[in-house]
mmCIF file of C-alpha atoms in Angstrom:
data_model
loop_
_atom_site.group_PDB
_atom_site.id
_atom_site.type_symbol
_atom_site.label_atom_id
_atom_site.label_comp_id
_atom_site.label_asym_id
_atom_site.label_seq_id
_atom_site.Cartn_x
_atom_site.Cartn_y
_atom_site.Cartn_z
ATOM 1 C CA UNK J 70 13.701 45.977 4.206
ATOM 2 C CA UNK J 71 16.138 47.235 6.840
ATOM 3 C CA UNK J 72 18.155 48.698 3.955
ATOM 4 C CA UNK J 73 15.117 50.539 2.626
ATOM 5 C CA UNK J 74 14.410 48.108 -0.197
ATOM 6 C CA UNK J 75 11.228 46.260 -1.108
ATOM 7 C CA UNK J 76 11.219 42.478 -1.190
ATOM 8 C CA UNK J 77 9.545 39.547 -2.901
ATOM 9 C CA UNK J 78 8.971 36.552 -0.645
ATOM 10 C CA UNK J 79 9.420 33.127 -2.252
ATOM 11 C CA UNK J 80 8.219 30.378 0.076
ATOM 12 C CA UNK J 81 7.613 26.645 -0.087
ATOM 13 C CA UNK J 82 5.436 24.381 2.070
ATOM 14 C CA UNK J 83 5.606 25.414 5.738
ATOM 15 C CA UNK J 84 7.469 28.512 4.594
ATOM 16 C CA UNK J 85 4.236 29.597 2.912
ATOM 17 C CA UNK J 86 2.284 29.040 6.116
ATOM 18 C CA UNK J 87 4.872 30.917 8.174
ATOM 19 C CA UNK J 88 4.997 33.816 5.697
ATOM 20 C CA UNK J 89 1.201 34.137 5.722
ATOM 21 C CA UNK J 90 1.154 34.049 9.525
ATOM 22 C CA UNK J 91 3.893 36.683 9.798
ATOM 23 C CA UNK J 92 2.272 39.013 7.257
ATOM 24 C CA UNK J 93 -1.103 38.644 8.988
ATOM 25 C CA UNK J 94 0.294 39.551 12.394
ATOM 26 C CA UNK J 95 -0.803 43.121 13.267
ATOM 27 C CA UNK J 96 2.632 43.683 14.836
ATOM 28 C CA UNK J 97 4.121 43.485 11.325
ATOM 29 C CA UNK J 98 1.651 45.835 9.624
ATOM 30 C CA UNK J 99 4.372 48.419 8.995
ATOM 31 C CA UNK J 100 6.234 45.882 6.820
ATOM 32 C CA UNK J 101 3.385 45.263 4.359
ATOM 33 C CA UNK J 102 4.116 48.259 2.067
ATOM 34 C CA UNK J 103 7.655 46.905 1.660
ATOM 35 C CA UNK J 104 6.527 43.453 0.436
ATOM 36 C CA UNK J 105 6.033 43.531 -3.338
ATOM 37 C CA UNK J 106 4.593 40.006 -3.527
ATOM 38 C CA UNK J 107 4.362 36.600 -1.902
ATOM 39 C CA UNK J 108 5.118 33.663 -4.204
ATOM 40 C CA UNK J 109 3.975 30.504 -2.434
ATOM 41 C CA UNK J 110 4.728 27.012 -3.737
ATOM 42 C CA UNK J 111 2.548 24.267 -2.223
ATOM 43 C CA UNK J 112 1.787 26.393 0.861
ATOM 44 C CA UNK J 113 0.263 24.639 3.844
ATOM 45 C CA UNK J 114 -2.323 27.411 4.037
ATOM 46 C CA UNK J 115 -5.315 25.689 5.639
ATOM 47 C CA UNK J 116 -3.442 22.809 7.268
ATOM 48 C CA UNK J 117 -2.231 19.336 6.402
ATOM 49 C CA UNK J 118 -4.267 16.169 6.725
ATOM 50 C CA UNK J 119 -1.001 14.282 7.128
ATOM 51 C CA UNK J 120 -0.118 16.465 10.134
ATOM 52 C CA UNK J 121 -3.610 15.714 11.468
ATOM 53 C CA UNK J 122 -3.000 11.983 10.980
ATOM 54 C CA UNK J 123 0.357 12.126 12.759
ATOM 55 C CA UNK J 124 -1.262 13.987 15.659
ATOM 56 C CA UNK J 125 -3.722 11.147 16.253
ATOM 57 C CA UNK J 126 -0.912 8.900 17.524
ATOM 58 C CA UNK J 127 1.164 10.044 20.475
ATOM 59 C CA UNK J 128 3.899 7.586 19.482
ATOM 60 C CA UNK J 129 4.131 8.773 15.865
ATOM 61 C CA UNK J 130 3.935 12.398 16.984
ATOM 62 C CA UNK J 131 6.787 11.860 19.447
ATOM 63 C CA UNK J 132 8.956 10.250 16.747
ATOM 64 C CA UNK J 133 8.146 13.123 14.370
ATOM 65 C CA UNK J 134 8.955 15.707 17.057
ATOM 66 C CA UNK J 135 12.330 14.050 17.701
ATOM 67 C CA UNK J 136 13.082 13.930 13.967
ATOM 68 C CA UNK J 137 12.515 17.646 13.462
ATOM 69 C CA UNK J 138 14.161 18.595 16.734
ATOM 70 C CA UNK J 139 17.304 16.480 16.488
ATOM 71 C CA UNK J 140 17.753 14.962 13.034
ATOM 72 C CA UNK J 141 16.689 17.755 10.661
ATOM 73 C CA UNK J 142 19.283 20.258 11.961
ATOM 74 C CA UNK J 143 21.993 17.723 11.098
ATOM 75 C CA UNK J 144 20.559 17.019 7.635
ATOM 76 C CA UNK J 145 19.954 20.694 6.937
ATOM 77 C CA UNK J 146 22.606 22.932 8.493
ATOM 78 C CA UNK J 147 24.520 22.314 11.675
ATOM 79 C CA UNK J 148 23.919 25.872 12.872
ATOM 80 C CA UNK J 149 20.128 25.387 12.791
ATOM 81 C CA UNK J 150 18.169 24.469 15.877
ATOM 82 C CA UNK J 151 15.273 22.065 15.389
ATOM 83 C CA UNK J 152 11.716 22.780 16.446
ATOM 84 C CA UNK J 153 9.489 19.990 17.742
ATOM 85 C CA UNK J 154 6.430 22.053 16.785
ATOM 86 C CA UNK J 155 7.341 22.048 13.081
ATOM 87 C CA UNK J 156 4.581 19.555 12.213
ATOM 88 C CA UNK J 157 2.216 20.443 15.053
ATOM 89 C CA UNK J 158 2.001 23.965 13.575
ATOM 90 C CA UNK J 159 0.550 22.458 10.378
ATOM 91 C CA UNK J 160 -2.459 20.738 11.900
ATOM 92 C CA UNK J 161 -5.678 21.918 10.294
ATOM 93 C CA UNK J 162 -7.132 23.079 13.600
ATOM 94 C CA UNK J 163 -4.033 25.142 14.401
ATOM 95 C CA UNK J 164 -3.779 26.747 10.952
ATOM 96 C CA UNK J 165 -7.461 27.630 10.759
ATOM 97 C CA UNK J 166 -7.441 29.106 14.248
ATOM 98 C CA UNK J 167 -4.537 31.377 13.266
ATOM 99 C CA UNK J 168 -6.267 32.430 10.040
ATOM 100 C CA UNK J 169 -9.466 33.190 11.946
ATOM 101 C CA UNK J 170 -7.595 35.264 14.520
ATOM 102 C CA UNK J 171 -5.497 37.191 11.991
ATOM 103 C CA UNK J 172 -6.764 36.889 8.375
ATOM 104 C CA UNK J 173 -4.071 37.061 5.728
ATOM 105 C CA UNK J 174 -4.147 40.574 4.132
ATOM 106 C CA UNK J 175 -4.281 39.221 0.576
ATOM 107 C CA UNK J 176 -5.754 42.502 -0.655
ATOM 108 C CA UNK J 177 -2.500 44.252 0.345
ATOM 109 C CA UNK J 178 0.006 41.586 -0.737
ATOM 110 C CA UNK J 179 -0.066 40.466 -4.396
ATOM 111 C CA UNK J 180 0.001 36.695 -4.045
ATOM 112 C CA UNK J 181 0.778 33.921 -6.530
ATOM 113 C CA UNK J 182 0.360 30.248 -5.657
ATOM 114 C CA UNK J 183 1.599 27.003 -7.191
ATOM 115 C CA UNK J 184 -0.547 24.040 -6.157
ATOM 116 C CA UNK J 185 -0.017 20.440 -7.190
ATOM 117 C CA UNK J 186 -1.207 16.871 -7.047
ATOM 118 C CA UNK J 187 0.520 13.573 -7.613
ATOM 119 C CA UNK J 188 -0.994 10.167 -8.290
ATOM 120 C CA UNK J 189 -0.433 6.936 -10.115
ATOM 121 C CA UNK J 190 2.967 6.240 -8.610
ATOM 122 C CA UNK J 191 3.791 2.713 -7.553
ATOM 123 C CA UNK J 192 4.108 1.990 -3.861
ATOM 124 C CA UNK J 193 6.819 -0.551 -4.646
ATOM 125 C CA UNK J 194 9.705 1.198 -6.364
ATOM 126 C CA UNK J 195 13.258 2.134 -5.400
ATOM 127 C CA UNK J 196 13.350 5.810 -4.446
ATOM 128 C CA UNK J 197 14.905 8.102 -1.853
ATOM 129 C CA UNK J 198 13.769 6.993 1.645
ATOM 130 C CA UNK J 199 12.448 10.481 2.414
ATOM 131 C CA UNK J 200 10.290 10.448 -0.731
ATOM 132 C CA UNK J 201 8.699 7.041 -0.177
ATOM 133 C CA UNK J 202 6.379 8.288 2.634
ATOM 134 C CA UNK J 203 4.929 10.858 0.199
ATOM 135 C CA UNK J 204 3.707 8.052 -2.056
ATOM 136 C CA UNK J 205 2.234 6.190 0.911
ATOM 137 C CA UNK J 206 0.449 9.287 2.224
ATOM 138 C CA UNK J 207 -0.795 10.168 -1.270
ATOM 139 C CA UNK J 208 -2.377 6.727 -1.658
ATOM 140 C CA UNK J 209 -3.902 7.027 1.822
ATOM 141 C CA UNK J 210 -5.466 10.401 1.063
ATOM 142 C CA UNK J 211 -6.594 9.281 -2.398
ATOM 143 C CA UNK J 212 -8.589 6.454 -0.801
ATOM 144 C CA UNK J 213 -10.411 9.161 1.155
ATOM 145 C CA UNK J 214 -11.150 11.024 -2.069
ATOM 146 C CA UNK J 215 -8.568 13.725 -1.396
ATOM 147 C CA UNK J 216 -6.236 14.910 -4.152
ATOM 148 C CA UNK J 217 -2.848 15.858 -2.708
ATOM 149 C CA UNK J 218 0.863 16.242 -3.340
ATOM 150 C CA UNK J 219 1.571 13.552 -0.774
ATOM 151 C CA UNK J 220 1.542 15.902 2.221
ATOM 152 C CA UNK J 221 -0.983 18.663 1.584
ATOM 153 C CA UNK J 222 -4.445 18.413 0.027
ATOM 154 C CA UNK J 223 -4.876 20.409 -3.167
ATOM 155 C CA UNK J 224 -7.628 22.561 -1.647
ATOM 156 C CA UNK J 225 -5.565 23.263 1.470
ATOM 157 C CA UNK J 226 -2.824 24.736 -0.756
ATOM 158 C CA UNK J 227 -5.196 27.421 -2.055
ATOM 159 C CA UNK J 228 -4.802 30.978 -0.749
ATOM 160 C CA UNK J 229 -8.188 32.665 -1.216
ATOM 161 C CA UNK J 230 -7.897 35.944 -3.082
ATOM 162 C CA UNK J 231 -4.551 35.152 -4.720
ATOM 163 C CA UNK J 232 -3.940 37.149 -7.902
ATOM 164 C CA UNK J 233 -2.767 34.077 -9.812
ATOM 165 C CA UNK J 234 -2.841 30.334 -9.241
ATOM 166 C CA UNK J 235 -0.936 27.631 -11.109
ATOM 167 C CA UNK J 236 -2.025 24.011 -10.665
ATOM 168 C CA UNK J 237 0.363 21.242 -11.721
ATOM 169 C CA UNK J 238 -0.161 17.503 -11.963
ATOM 170 C CA UNK J 239 2.394 14.794 -11.201
ATOM 171 C CA UNK J 240 4.403 16.896 -8.752
ATOM 172 C CA UNK J 241 4.970 15.680 -5.210
ATOM 173 C CA UNK J 242 5.667 17.899 -2.225
ATOM 174 C CA UNK J 243 9.466 17.606 -2.417
ATOM 175 C CA UNK J 244 9.930 17.974 -6.152
ATOM 176 C CA UNK J 245 9.872 21.799 -6.344
ATOM 177 C CA UNK J 246 13.267 21.585 -4.643
ATOM 178 C CA UNK J 247 14.581 18.076 -5.345
ATOM 179 C CA UNK J 248 14.144 16.533 -8.796
ATOM 180 C CA UNK J 249 12.307 13.232 -8.580
ATOM 181 C CA UNK J 250 9.826 11.450 -10.834
ATOM 182 C CA UNK J 251 7.947 14.555 -11.956
ATOM 183 C CA UNK J 252 8.279 16.006 -15.472
ATOM 184 C CA UNK J 253 8.353 19.442 -13.792
ATOM 185 C CA UNK J 254 11.847 20.555 -12.778
ATOM 186 C CA UNK J 255 12.558 22.898 -9.855
ATOM 187 C CA UNK J 256 13.852 25.474 -12.358
ATOM 188 C CA UNK J 257 10.649 25.317 -14.433
ATOM 189 C CA UNK J 258 8.425 25.669 -11.374
ATOM 190 C CA UNK J 259 10.368 28.685 -10.092
ATOM 191 C CA UNK J 260 10.332 30.334 -13.519
ATOM 192 C CA UNK J 261 6.576 29.807 -13.872
ATOM 193 C CA UNK J 262 5.679 31.378 -10.559
ATOM 194 C CA UNK J 263 8.011 34.342 -11.155
ATOM 195 C CA UNK J 264 6.600 34.851 -14.666
ATOM 196 C CA UNK J 265 3.070 34.872 -13.233
ATOM 197 C CA UNK J 266 4.108 37.426 -10.609
ATOM 198 C CA UNK J 267 5.961 39.898 -12.824
ATOM 199 C CA UNK J 268 2.805 41.768 -13.990
ATOM 200 C CA UNK J 269 1.794 42.221 -10.351
ATOM 201 C CA UNK J 270 4.912 44.079 -9.243
ATOM 202 C CA UNK J 271 3.943 47.209 -11.118
ATOM 203 C CA UNK J 272 0.621 47.336 -9.259
ATOM 204 C CA UNK J 273 2.332 47.463 -5.853
ATOM 205 C CA UNK J 274 3.159 51.158 -5.416
#
């Protein structure tokens, strides 16, 4: 944008929530004409019931805060600084308060969303240690009657007013970026959301 070009935002998970929050902020209104589209994969739009669950225990919340503040920068990139509010930001109460204060201008930003659910996976199976909690959380939410990708409920991934919405089954919250047990590859998912967005670019003058 600083170079005078328009952009397409491709965001996953909390990135979708952060993009929506930034685009809804009145201070950024001058940027909206430069954003051709927002492509959001499994966005934590309305909040995460897993973040709500973590917030009910001060001990678990403290461990989660420390993980994102100290461990994630090492796993991700050494130049990053961690943020202890990474999961707190995704609580349903926090997300819905932000949306109420500054509604997302979906009528001005062509938006495409990929939502997903996962189920039927065994709790007892060798898998990456970071993926195992997704299966546990998915089973927990399923017992409450909530379809999810292991971290975010299907309905909480919906962005009201989106121009297109793709719903996939058997895709957990990490698999758009890291191939796991899903038949959907990261490449396929990215291609599908871009294909769905291409007709929208011409409408953004």
